[in-house]
């Protein structure tokens, strides 16, 4: 599907979807238990992959009550050997969580995904499983999926880099709790995206699991059991909110956009509020009510480090294209290893829209003062975050902007274009 957007003024109230990061972790935590419920989950292409994974390991996910609640019959810390290959589709989180879980099984699990996922790095996590005396192989011997994993690991100490993906840490912590000896993770380099591990620790605690940060990394004791009496409630997703907040800042008029479901949590991407404030946006966050209001504002360029918040890079790049002055997005090398190379993708597509951009290996600079956004046809790069960010740019670009591959928003924000339309955006969807 492609979407055509015309310069528009938006306003009103909208609710961002539940957090994808929390939903993934809660579904798997429920899977590790003997049974638990997840309330207000995000049901999307990515999280459905994690549901299928839990079922492949012997659990069952019941959606009989609709998307407001998932009732999970878990495998009680003892994943079985799947009857078939696990297809993680486009979900890197699913593949990493499943890899560590598969290492607990006595037999072998085969994991694969779509073309994008089969190009993403898994090597450090495979090395970690081997350090625990498990079996973990890339079928092409390049550290990428398809993967073959198993061996019945019972814990130990691993040493992994921290600057590739925090999901390796999350996967090992979640699996380590049900091993005999637990898992100690020593980080060889500084941890990138650390707030995502904070989310993991928060979810683990909610399911009765003890895990702690150490001087050298993290530690989860073994012999623990996942459990929870009440349904786990998933908070709103700040990564998804960032596009609605950006839309309010660049096209929200005097009334602006009010985003609901924005209660504080461990999500690092809540930093988008601070970024908007620093750029001069008229933004107010009522934390108790969980509402953020943003009005159209004259923005100024700033420097933003995204070491802990890689998913915000596309949003900030678009804001920089509208702002006066220069916006430098630094510490962004790891953002190249997402669904696509998001640094290069945003540089390429913003330039098509008339933005002046300088791309370096670890820095993306958007020269807002030299940018005049005009409508063009841009590629979504099969990446939900690229699609949504470019759609926000389409609200302020002159003429018509066509975003190709727009259906990929289903990965994290099903109904994104319905929400944008309800806020007043002039857009049309076209099946390809």
Short mmCIF file of C-alpha atoms in Angstrom, two decimals:
data_model
loop_
_atom_site.label_atom_id
_atom_site.label_comp_id
_atom_site.label_asym_id
_atom_site.label_seq_id
_atom_site.Cartn_x
_atom_site.Cartn_y
_atom_site.Cartn_z
CA UNK A 1 0.00 0.00 0.00
CA UNK A 2 1.09 3.56 -0.76
CA UNK A 3 -0.22 6.67 0.97
CA UNK A 4 -0.52 10.14 -0.56
CA UNK A 5 -0.43 13.06 1.87
CA UNK A 6 -1.11 16.71 1.19
CA UNK A 7 0.00 19.62 3.35
CA UNK A 8 -2.48 19.64 6.24
CA UNK A 9 -3.31 21.19 9.58
CA UNK A 10 -4.01 18.60 12.27
CA UNK A 11 -5.65 18.84 15.67
CA UNK A 12 -7.69 16.96 18.24
CA UNK A 13 -7.21 14.02 20.56
CA UNK A 14 -5.55 10.71 19.75
CA UNK A 15 -4.38 7.67 21.66
CA UNK A 16 -1.12 6.00 20.75
CA UNK A 17 -1.10 2.20 20.75
CA UNK A 18 0.21 0.15 23.68
CA UNK A 19 3.95 -0.31 23.94
CA UNK A 20 5.44 -2.86 21.57
CA UNK A 21 8.48 -3.34 23.79
CA UNK A 22 6.42 -4.05 26.89
CA UNK A 23 4.02 -6.29 24.98
CA UNK A 24 6.79 -8.53 23.63
CA UNK A 25 8.29 -8.99 27.08
CA UNK A 26 4.96 -9.51 28.82
CA UNK A 27 3.83 -12.16 26.35
CA UNK A 28 7.06 -14.12 26.73
CA UNK A 29 7.08 -13.68 30.52
CA UNK A 30 3.56 -15.12 30.57
CA UNK A 31 4.86 -17.92 28.35
CA UNK A 32 7.63 -18.72 30.83
CA UNK A 33 4.97 -18.95 33.58
CA UNK A 34 2.37 -21.67 34.07
CA UNK A 35 -0.28 -19.17 32.99
CA UNK A 36 -0.85 -15.41 33.09
CA UNK A 37 -2.84 -12.67 31.37
CA UNK A 38 -1.69 -9.56 29.52
CA UNK A 39 -4.11 -6.61 29.46
CA UNK A 40 -4.14 -3.87 26.81
CA UNK A 41 -1.45 -5.46 24.64
CA UNK A 42 -0.33 -4.19 21.27
CA UNK A 43 -1.58 -6.71 18.74
CA UNK A 44 0.52 -6.10 15.64
CA UNK A 45 2.59 -8.04 13.14
CA UNK A 46 5.62 -8.08 15.45
CA UNK A 47 3.82 -9.09 18.63
CA UNK A 48 1.85 -11.75 16.81
CA UNK A 49 5.23 -13.28 15.96
CA UNK A 50 6.01 -13.47 19.68
CA UNK A 51 2.60 -15.05 20.34
CA UNK A 52 3.34 -17.71 17.73
CA UNK A 53 6.72 -18.30 19.35
CA UNK A 54 5.18 -18.95 22.77
CA UNK A 55 2.83 -21.43 21.12
CA UNK A 56 5.70 -23.10 19.26
CA UNK A 57 7.44 -23.75 22.58
CA UNK A 58 4.34 -25.42 23.99
CA UNK A 59 2.21 -22.57 25.33
CA UNK A 60 -1.12 -21.25 24.12
CA UNK A 61 -2.27 -17.65 23.59
CA UNK A 62 -6.03 -17.10 23.77
CA UNK A 63 -7.42 -13.93 22.16
CA UNK A 64 -11.06 -14.90 22.70
CA UNK A 65 -11.71 -11.64 24.55
CA UNK A 66 -10.36 -9.60 21.64
CA UNK A 67 -7.29 -7.39 21.56
CA UNK A 68 -7.87 -5.97 25.04
CA UNK A 69 -6.56 -9.08 26.82
CA UNK A 70 -4.41 -12.11 26.10
CA UNK A 71 -4.80 -15.21 28.26
CA UNK A 72 -1.60 -17.20 28.07
CA UNK A 73 -1.12 -20.82 29.08
CA UNK A 74 2.61 -20.97 29.56
CA UNK A 75 5.20 -23.71 29.24
CA UNK A 76 6.24 -23.22 32.89
CA UNK A 77 9.91 -22.50 32.27
CA UNK A 78 10.40 -25.64 30.19
CA UNK A 79 10.10 -24.83 26.47
CA UNK A 80 9.49 -27.80 24.25
CA UNK A 81 11.12 -28.42 20.90
CA UNK A 82 8.95 -26.80 18.21
CA UNK A 83 7.32 -29.07 15.66
CA UNK A 84 8.26 -26.69 12.84
CA UNK A 85 10.52 -23.76 12.01
CA UNK A 86 9.70 -20.57 13.94
CA UNK A 87 9.10 -17.73 11.49
CA UNK A 88 9.77 -14.45 13.31
CA UNK A 89 8.67 -12.46 10.24
CA UNK A 90 10.13 -8.94 10.59
CA UNK A 91 10.48 -8.95 14.39
CA UNK A 92 14.05 -8.72 15.64
CA UNK A 93 12.85 -8.69 19.25
CA UNK A 94 11.01 -11.97 18.71
CA UNK A 95 14.06 -13.63 17.17
CA UNK A 96 16.38 -12.59 19.99
CA UNK A 97 13.94 -13.55 22.74
CA UNK A 98 13.25 -16.86 21.00
CA UNK A 99 16.95 -17.62 20.53
CA UNK A 100 17.67 -17.55 24.26
CA UNK A 101 14.48 -19.47 25.00
CA UNK A 102 15.37 -22.13 22.43
CA UNK A 103 18.73 -22.62 24.14
CA UNK A 104 16.84 -24.04 27.15
CA UNK A 105 15.30 -26.89 25.14
CA UNK A 106 17.04 -30.26 24.87
CA UNK A 107 16.42 -30.48 21.12
CA UNK A 108 17.05 -28.01 18.32
CA UNK A 109 14.95 -25.05 17.18
CA UNK A 110 15.22 -23.45 13.74
CA UNK A 111 14.51 -19.70 13.59
CA UNK A 112 14.09 -17.61 10.47
CA UNK A 113 12.37 -14.42 9.29
CA UNK A 114 11.84 -12.18 6.30
CA UNK A 115 14.63 -10.78 4.15
CA UNK A 116 15.18 -7.79 6.40
CA UNK A 117 15.40 -9.85 9.57
CA UNK A 118 17.73 -12.35 7.92
CA UNK A 119 20.19 -9.48 7.39
CA UNK A 120 20.31 -8.33 11.02
CA UNK A 121 23.16 -9.26 13.39
CA UNK A 122 22.60 -12.18 15.78
CA UNK A 123 26.22 -13.25 16.22
CA UNK A 124 26.87 -11.95 19.75
CA UNK A 125 23.79 -13.75 21.08
CA UNK A 126 24.82 -16.98 19.33
CA UNK A 127 28.28 -16.63 20.90
CA UNK A 128 26.64 -16.16 24.31
CA UNK A 129 24.63 -19.38 23.95
CA UNK A 130 27.81 -21.24 23.02
CA UNK A 131 29.57 -19.78 26.08
CA UNK A 132 26.78 -21.43 28.11
CA UNK A 133 27.61 -24.76 26.42
CA UNK A 134 24.59 -24.63 24.17
CA UNK A 135 24.47 -25.03 20.41
CA UNK A 136 23.87 -21.90 18.34
CA UNK A 137 24.63 -21.68 14.65
CA UNK A 138 23.93 -19.45 11.71
CA UNK A 139 23.12 -21.71 8.76
CA UNK A 140 25.05 -19.38 6.46
CA UNK A 141 27.87 -18.97 9.00
CA UNK A 142 27.50 -15.19 8.88
CA UNK A 143 25.92 -14.48 12.25
CA UNK A 144 22.51 -13.97 10.65
CA UNK A 145 19.33 -16.03 10.42
CA UNK A 146 18.32 -18.73 9.70
CA UNK A 147 19.54 -19.96 13.09
CA UNK A 148 19.75 -23.39 14.71
CA UNK A 149 19.68 -23.23 18.52
CA UNK A 150 19.39 -25.71 21.40
CA UNK A 151 21.36 -27.67 23.93
CA UNK A 152 19.52 -27.39 27.23
CA UNK A 153 21.76 -24.73 28.82
CA UNK A 154 21.64 -24.50 32.61
CA UNK A 155 23.28 -21.12 33.20
CA UNK A 156 26.71 -19.61 33.61
CA UNK A 157 28.61 -16.44 32.70
CA UNK A 158 28.73 -14.79 29.31
CA UNK A 159 30.68 -11.88 27.88
CA UNK A 160 29.02 -9.90 25.07
CA UNK A 161 29.31 -6.46 23.47
CA UNK A 162 26.80 -3.90 24.66
CA UNK A 163 26.88 -1.62 21.63
CA UNK A 164 25.11 -3.84 19.06
CA UNK A 165 21.72 -4.61 20.62
CA UNK A 166 20.34 -4.43 24.15
CA UNK A 167 17.94 -7.21 23.10
CA UNK A 168 20.75 -9.73 23.66
CA UNK A 169 20.76 -8.75 27.34
CA UNK A 170 16.98 -8.90 27.56
CA UNK A 171 16.84 -12.38 26.00
CA UNK A 172 19.49 -13.79 28.33
CA UNK A 173 17.92 -12.29 31.45
CA UNK A 174 14.50 -13.68 30.63
CA UNK A 175 15.83 -17.16 29.91
CA UNK A 176 18.38 -17.14 32.72
CA UNK A 177 15.76 -16.93 35.46
CA UNK A 178 14.61 -20.50 34.77
CA UNK A 179 18.07 -22.06 34.40
CA UNK A 180 19.62 -23.94 37.29
CA UNK A 181 22.57 -21.61 37.87
CA UNK A 182 21.29 -18.30 36.51
CA UNK A 183 23.17 -16.12 34.05
CA UNK A 184 25.75 -13.41 34.66
CA UNK A 185 26.23 -11.00 31.75
CA UNK A 186 29.52 -9.12 31.50
CA UNK A 187 29.42 -6.28 28.97
CA UNK A 188 32.55 -5.77 26.90
CA UNK A 189 31.49 -2.32 25.70
CA UNK A 190 29.12 0.41 26.84
CA UNK A 191 25.47 -0.64 26.65
CA UNK A 192 23.44 1.09 23.96
CA UNK A 193 19.67 1.46 24.36
CA UNK A 194 19.95 0.87 28.11
CA UNK A 195 16.35 2.00 28.83
CA UNK A 196 15.11 -1.08 26.98
CA UNK A 197 16.86 -3.25 29.57
CA UNK A 198 15.19 -1.13 32.26
CA UNK A 199 11.87 -2.10 30.65
CA UNK A 200 12.93 -5.75 30.87
CA UNK A 201 13.81 -5.45 34.55
CA UNK A 202 10.45 -3.79 35.20
CA UNK A 203 8.51 -6.56 33.47
CA UNK A 204 10.57 -9.28 35.15
CA UNK A 205 9.83 -7.78 38.55
CA UNK A 206 6.12 -7.66 37.70
CA UNK A 207 6.26 -11.42 37.07
CA UNK A 208 8.13 -12.12 40.31
CA UNK A 209 11.62 -12.44 38.82
CA UNK A 210 14.69 -10.95 40.50
CA UNK A 211 17.35 -9.53 38.19
CA UNK A 212 19.88 -6.80 38.91
CA UNK A 213 22.42 -4.54 37.29
CA UNK A 214 26.00 -5.20 38.37
CA UNK A 215 29.25 -3.29 38.08
CA UNK A 216 30.08 -5.16 34.86
CA UNK A 217 26.64 -5.83 33.43
CA UNK A 218 23.64 -7.79 34.74
CA UNK A 219 22.84 -10.86 36.80
CA UNK A 220 19.73 -13.02 37.06
CA UNK A 221 19.72 -15.84 39.64
CA UNK A 222 18.49 -19.24 38.48
CA UNK A 223 15.81 -21.49 39.90
CA UNK A 224 13.11 -18.83 39.73
CA UNK A 225 9.50 -19.21 38.60
CA UNK A 226 7.52 -16.68 36.60
CA UNK A 227 4.11 -15.93 38.05
CA UNK A 228 1.48 -13.24 38.38
CA UNK A 229 -2.06 -13.27 39.76
CA UNK A 230 -3.48 -10.10 38.18
CA UNK A 231 -3.32 -9.35 34.47
CA UNK A 232 -0.24 -7.37 33.45
CA UNK A 233 -1.30 -4.00 31.99
CA UNK A 234 0.80 -2.71 29.08
CA UNK A 235 1.50 1.05 29.06
CA UNK A 236 1.28 3.34 26.02
CA UNK A 237 4.09 3.36 23.47
CA UNK A 238 6.26 6.49 23.41
CA UNK A 239 8.00 5.45 20.20
CA UNK A 240 4.63 5.53 18.44
CA UNK A 241 3.56 8.68 20.27
CA UNK A 242 6.58 10.49 18.87
CA UNK A 243 5.00 10.71 15.40
CA UNK A 244 1.76 12.18 16.75
CA UNK A 245 3.67 14.62 18.94
CA UNK A 246 5.85 15.65 16.00
CA UNK A 247 2.72 16.14 13.89
CA UNK A 248 1.36 18.47 16.54
CA UNK A 249 4.60 20.44 16.68
CA UNK A 250 4.87 20.98 12.92
CA UNK A 251 1.19 21.11 11.87
CA UNK A 252 -0.91 21.32 15.02
CA UNK A 253 -2.14 24.89 14.83
CA UNK A 254 -3.26 26.79 17.93
CA UNK A 255 -5.37 23.97 19.36
CA UNK A 256 -2.70 21.38 18.81
CA UNK A 257 -2.74 17.62 19.28
CA UNK A 258 -3.48 15.90 22.59
CA UNK A 259 -1.99 12.41 22.92
CA UNK A 260 -3.60 10.16 25.51
CA UNK A 261 -2.12 7.12 27.26
CA UNK A 262 1.18 8.86 28.05
CA UNK A 263 1.74 7.80 31.65
CA UNK A 264 5.37 7.69 32.82
CA UNK A 265 7.23 4.38 32.50
CA UNK A 266 10.76 3.11 31.95
CA UNK A 267 10.58 3.86 28.22
CA UNK A 268 13.58 5.84 27.08
CA UNK A 269 11.61 7.21 24.14
CA UNK A 270 9.67 9.47 26.49
CA UNK A 271 12.76 11.64 25.85
CA UNK A 272 10.86 12.93 22.78
CA UNK A 273 9.09 15.33 25.13
CA UNK A 274 12.41 16.80 26.24
CA UNK A 275 13.63 17.00 22.63
CA UNK A 276 10.52 18.93 21.62
CA UNK A 277 10.90 21.30 24.55
CA UNK A 278 14.55 21.94 23.68
CA UNK A 279 13.57 22.67 20.08
CA UNK A 280 11.11 25.30 21.31
CA UNK A 281 7.83 23.41 20.93
CA UNK A 282 4.80 24.39 22.99
CA UNK A 283 4.41 21.06 24.78
CA UNK A 284 2.75 20.19 28.11
CA UNK A 285 2.80 16.79 29.79
CA UNK A 286 0.16 16.08 32.42
CA UNK A 287 1.79 12.97 33.87
CA UNK A 288 -1.02 12.15 36.26
CA UNK A 289 -3.66 12.26 33.53
CA UNK A 290 -1.29 10.66 31.03
CA UNK A 291 -1.83 13.35 28.40
CA UNK A 292 0.65 15.33 26.30
CA UNK A 293 -0.47 18.45 24.42
CA UNK A 294 1.63 19.86 21.55
CA UNK A 295 0.86 22.96 19.50
CA UNK A 296 2.43 24.11 16.27
CA UNK A 297 5.60 26.01 17.08
CA UNK A 298 8.64 27.65 15.54
CA UNK A 299 11.36 25.06 16.10
CA UNK A 300 15.11 25.49 16.37
CA UNK A 301 17.77 22.89 15.70
CA UNK A 302 19.51 21.10 18.56
CA UNK A 303 21.98 18.28 19.10
CA UNK A 304 20.45 15.00 20.26
CA UNK A 305 22.28 11.83 21.25
CA UNK A 306 20.26 8.70 20.47
CA UNK A 307 22.51 6.10 22.06
CA UNK A 308 19.65 5.10 24.36
CA UNK A 309 16.78 6.07 22.06
CA UNK A 310 17.52 4.75 18.54
CA UNK A 311 13.86 4.55 17.51
CA UNK A 312 13.54 8.33 17.82
CA UNK A 313 16.04 9.10 15.06
CA UNK A 314 13.51 9.20 12.18
CA UNK A 315 11.18 11.49 14.15
CA UNK A 316 13.96 13.86 15.20
CA UNK A 317 15.31 13.97 11.63
CA UNK A 318 11.91 15.17 10.35
CA UNK A 319 11.67 17.77 13.12
CA UNK A 320 15.14 18.95 12.14
CA UNK A 321 14.06 19.38 8.52
CA UNK A 322 11.31 21.78 9.65
CA UNK A 323 13.35 23.61 12.30
CA UNK A 324 15.56 26.63 11.81
CA UNK A 325 19.26 25.97 12.10
CA UNK A 326 21.10 22.70 12.34
CA UNK A 327 19.93 19.51 14.06
CA UNK A 328 22.72 17.02 14.79
CA UNK A 329 21.71 13.47 15.71
CA UNK A 330 24.78 11.86 17.25
CA UNK A 331 25.76 8.46 18.65
CA UNK A 332 23.63 6.76 16.01
CA UNK A 333 25.79 4.02 14.46
CA UNK A 334 23.64 1.26 16.02
CA UNK A 335 20.56 2.75 14.34
CA UNK A 336 21.98 1.36 11.09
CA UNK A 337 21.24 -2.20 12.29
CA UNK A 338 17.46 -1.95 12.61
CA UNK A 339 14.83 -3.12 10.09
CA UNK A 340 16.85 -1.07 7.66
CA UNK A 341 19.81 1.30 7.91
CA UNK A 342 17.65 4.09 9.30
CA UNK A 343 20.44 6.67 9.21
CA UNK A 344 20.99 6.22 5.49
CA UNK A 345 17.28 5.78 4.77
CA UNK A 346 16.28 9.05 6.43
CA UNK A 347 19.12 10.92 4.76
CA UNK A 348 18.12 9.60 1.34
CA UNK A 349 14.37 10.19 1.64
CA UNK A 350 14.58 13.61 3.31
CA UNK A 351 16.83 14.77 0.50
CA UNK A 352 14.13 13.70 -1.99
CA UNK A 353 11.76 15.97 -0.07
CA UNK A 354 14.14 18.91 -0.36
CA UNK A 355 15.97 18.72 2.95
CA UNK A 356 19.68 19.43 3.21
CA UNK A 357 21.29 16.50 5.02
CA UNK A 358 24.83 15.42 5.87
CA UNK A 359 25.33 11.74 6.68
CA UNK A 360 28.35 10.50 8.61
CA UNK A 361 28.91 7.07 10.11
CA UNK A 362 27.78 8.03 13.61
CA UNK A 363 26.11 11.40 12.97
CA UNK A 364 23.14 12.58 10.92
CA UNK A 365 22.94 16.35 10.46
CA UNK A 366 19.83 18.02 9.09
CA UNK A 367 20.33 21.60 7.95
CA UNK A 368 16.87 23.00 8.57
CA UNK A 369 17.73 26.54 7.50
CA UNK A 370 18.72 25.23 4.08
CA UNK A 371 15.71 22.92 3.71
CA UNK A 372 12.46 23.63 1.87
CA UNK A 373 10.27 20.56 1.98
CA UNK A 374 8.31 19.81 -1.17
CA UNK A 375 6.21 16.83 -2.13
CA UNK A 376 7.89 13.81 -3.69
CA UNK A 377 7.63 10.05 -3.86
CA UNK A 378 9.64 8.50 -1.04
CA UNK A 379 10.41 4.90 -0.14
CA UNK A 380 9.34 3.46 3.20
CA UNK A 381 12.22 0.93 3.11
CA UNK A 382 9.87 -1.76 4.48
CA UNK A 383 10.32 -0.04 7.85
CA UNK A 384 7.38 1.11 9.96
CA UNK A 385 9.30 3.93 11.64
CA UNK A 386 10.60 5.34 8.35
CA UNK A 387 7.05 5.27 6.94
CA UNK A 388 5.51 7.11 9.90
CA UNK A 389 8.25 9.73 10.10
CA UNK A 390 8.06 10.52 6.39
CA UNK A 391 4.28 10.79 6.69
CA UNK A 392 4.73 13.53 9.28
CA UNK A 393 7.03 15.31 6.83
CA UNK A 394 4.26 15.02 4.25
CA UNK A 395 2.02 17.17 6.45
CA UNK A 396 4.27 20.19 5.90
CA UNK A 397 5.81 19.54 2.49
CA UNK A 398 4.40 21.56 -0.39
CA UNK A 399 2.31 19.59 -2.87
CA UNK A 400 1.69 15.86 -2.54
CA UNK A 401 3.98 13.36 -0.83
CA UNK A 402 3.65 9.67 -1.65
CA UNK A 403 5.04 7.21 0.88
CA UNK A 404 5.61 3.78 -0.62
CA UNK A 405 5.14 0.59 1.38
CA UNK A 406 2.97 2.33 3.95
CA UNK A 407 1.31 -0.90 5.10
CA UNK A 408 4.41 -1.66 7.19
CA UNK A 409 2.96 0.52 9.95
CA UNK A 410 1.16 -2.66 11.06
CA UNK A 411 4.44 -3.70 12.67
CA UNK A 412 3.93 -1.30 15.58
CA UNK A 413 1.00 1.09 14.96
CA UNK A 414 -1.94 -0.58 13.21
CA UNK A 415 -4.40 2.12 12.27
CA UNK A 416 -1.76 4.88 12.18
CA UNK A 417 -3.22 6.43 9.06
CA UNK A 418 -6.75 6.24 10.47
CA UNK A 419 -5.55 8.19 13.50
CA UNK A 420 -3.78 10.74 11.32
CA UNK A 421 -6.89 11.12 9.14
CA UNK A 422 -9.11 11.62 12.18
CA UNK A 423 -6.76 14.41 13.30
CA UNK A 424 -7.42 16.19 9.99
CA UNK A 425 -4.63 15.00 7.71
CA UNK A 426 -5.49 14.97 4.01
CA UNK A 427 -4.43 11.55 2.85
CA UNK A 428 -5.42 8.75 0.50
CA UNK A 429 -4.43 5.10 0.64
CA UNK A 430 -3.76 3.21 -2.58
CA UNK A 431 -3.23 -0.53 -2.90
CA UNK A 432 -0.23 -1.37 -5.05
#
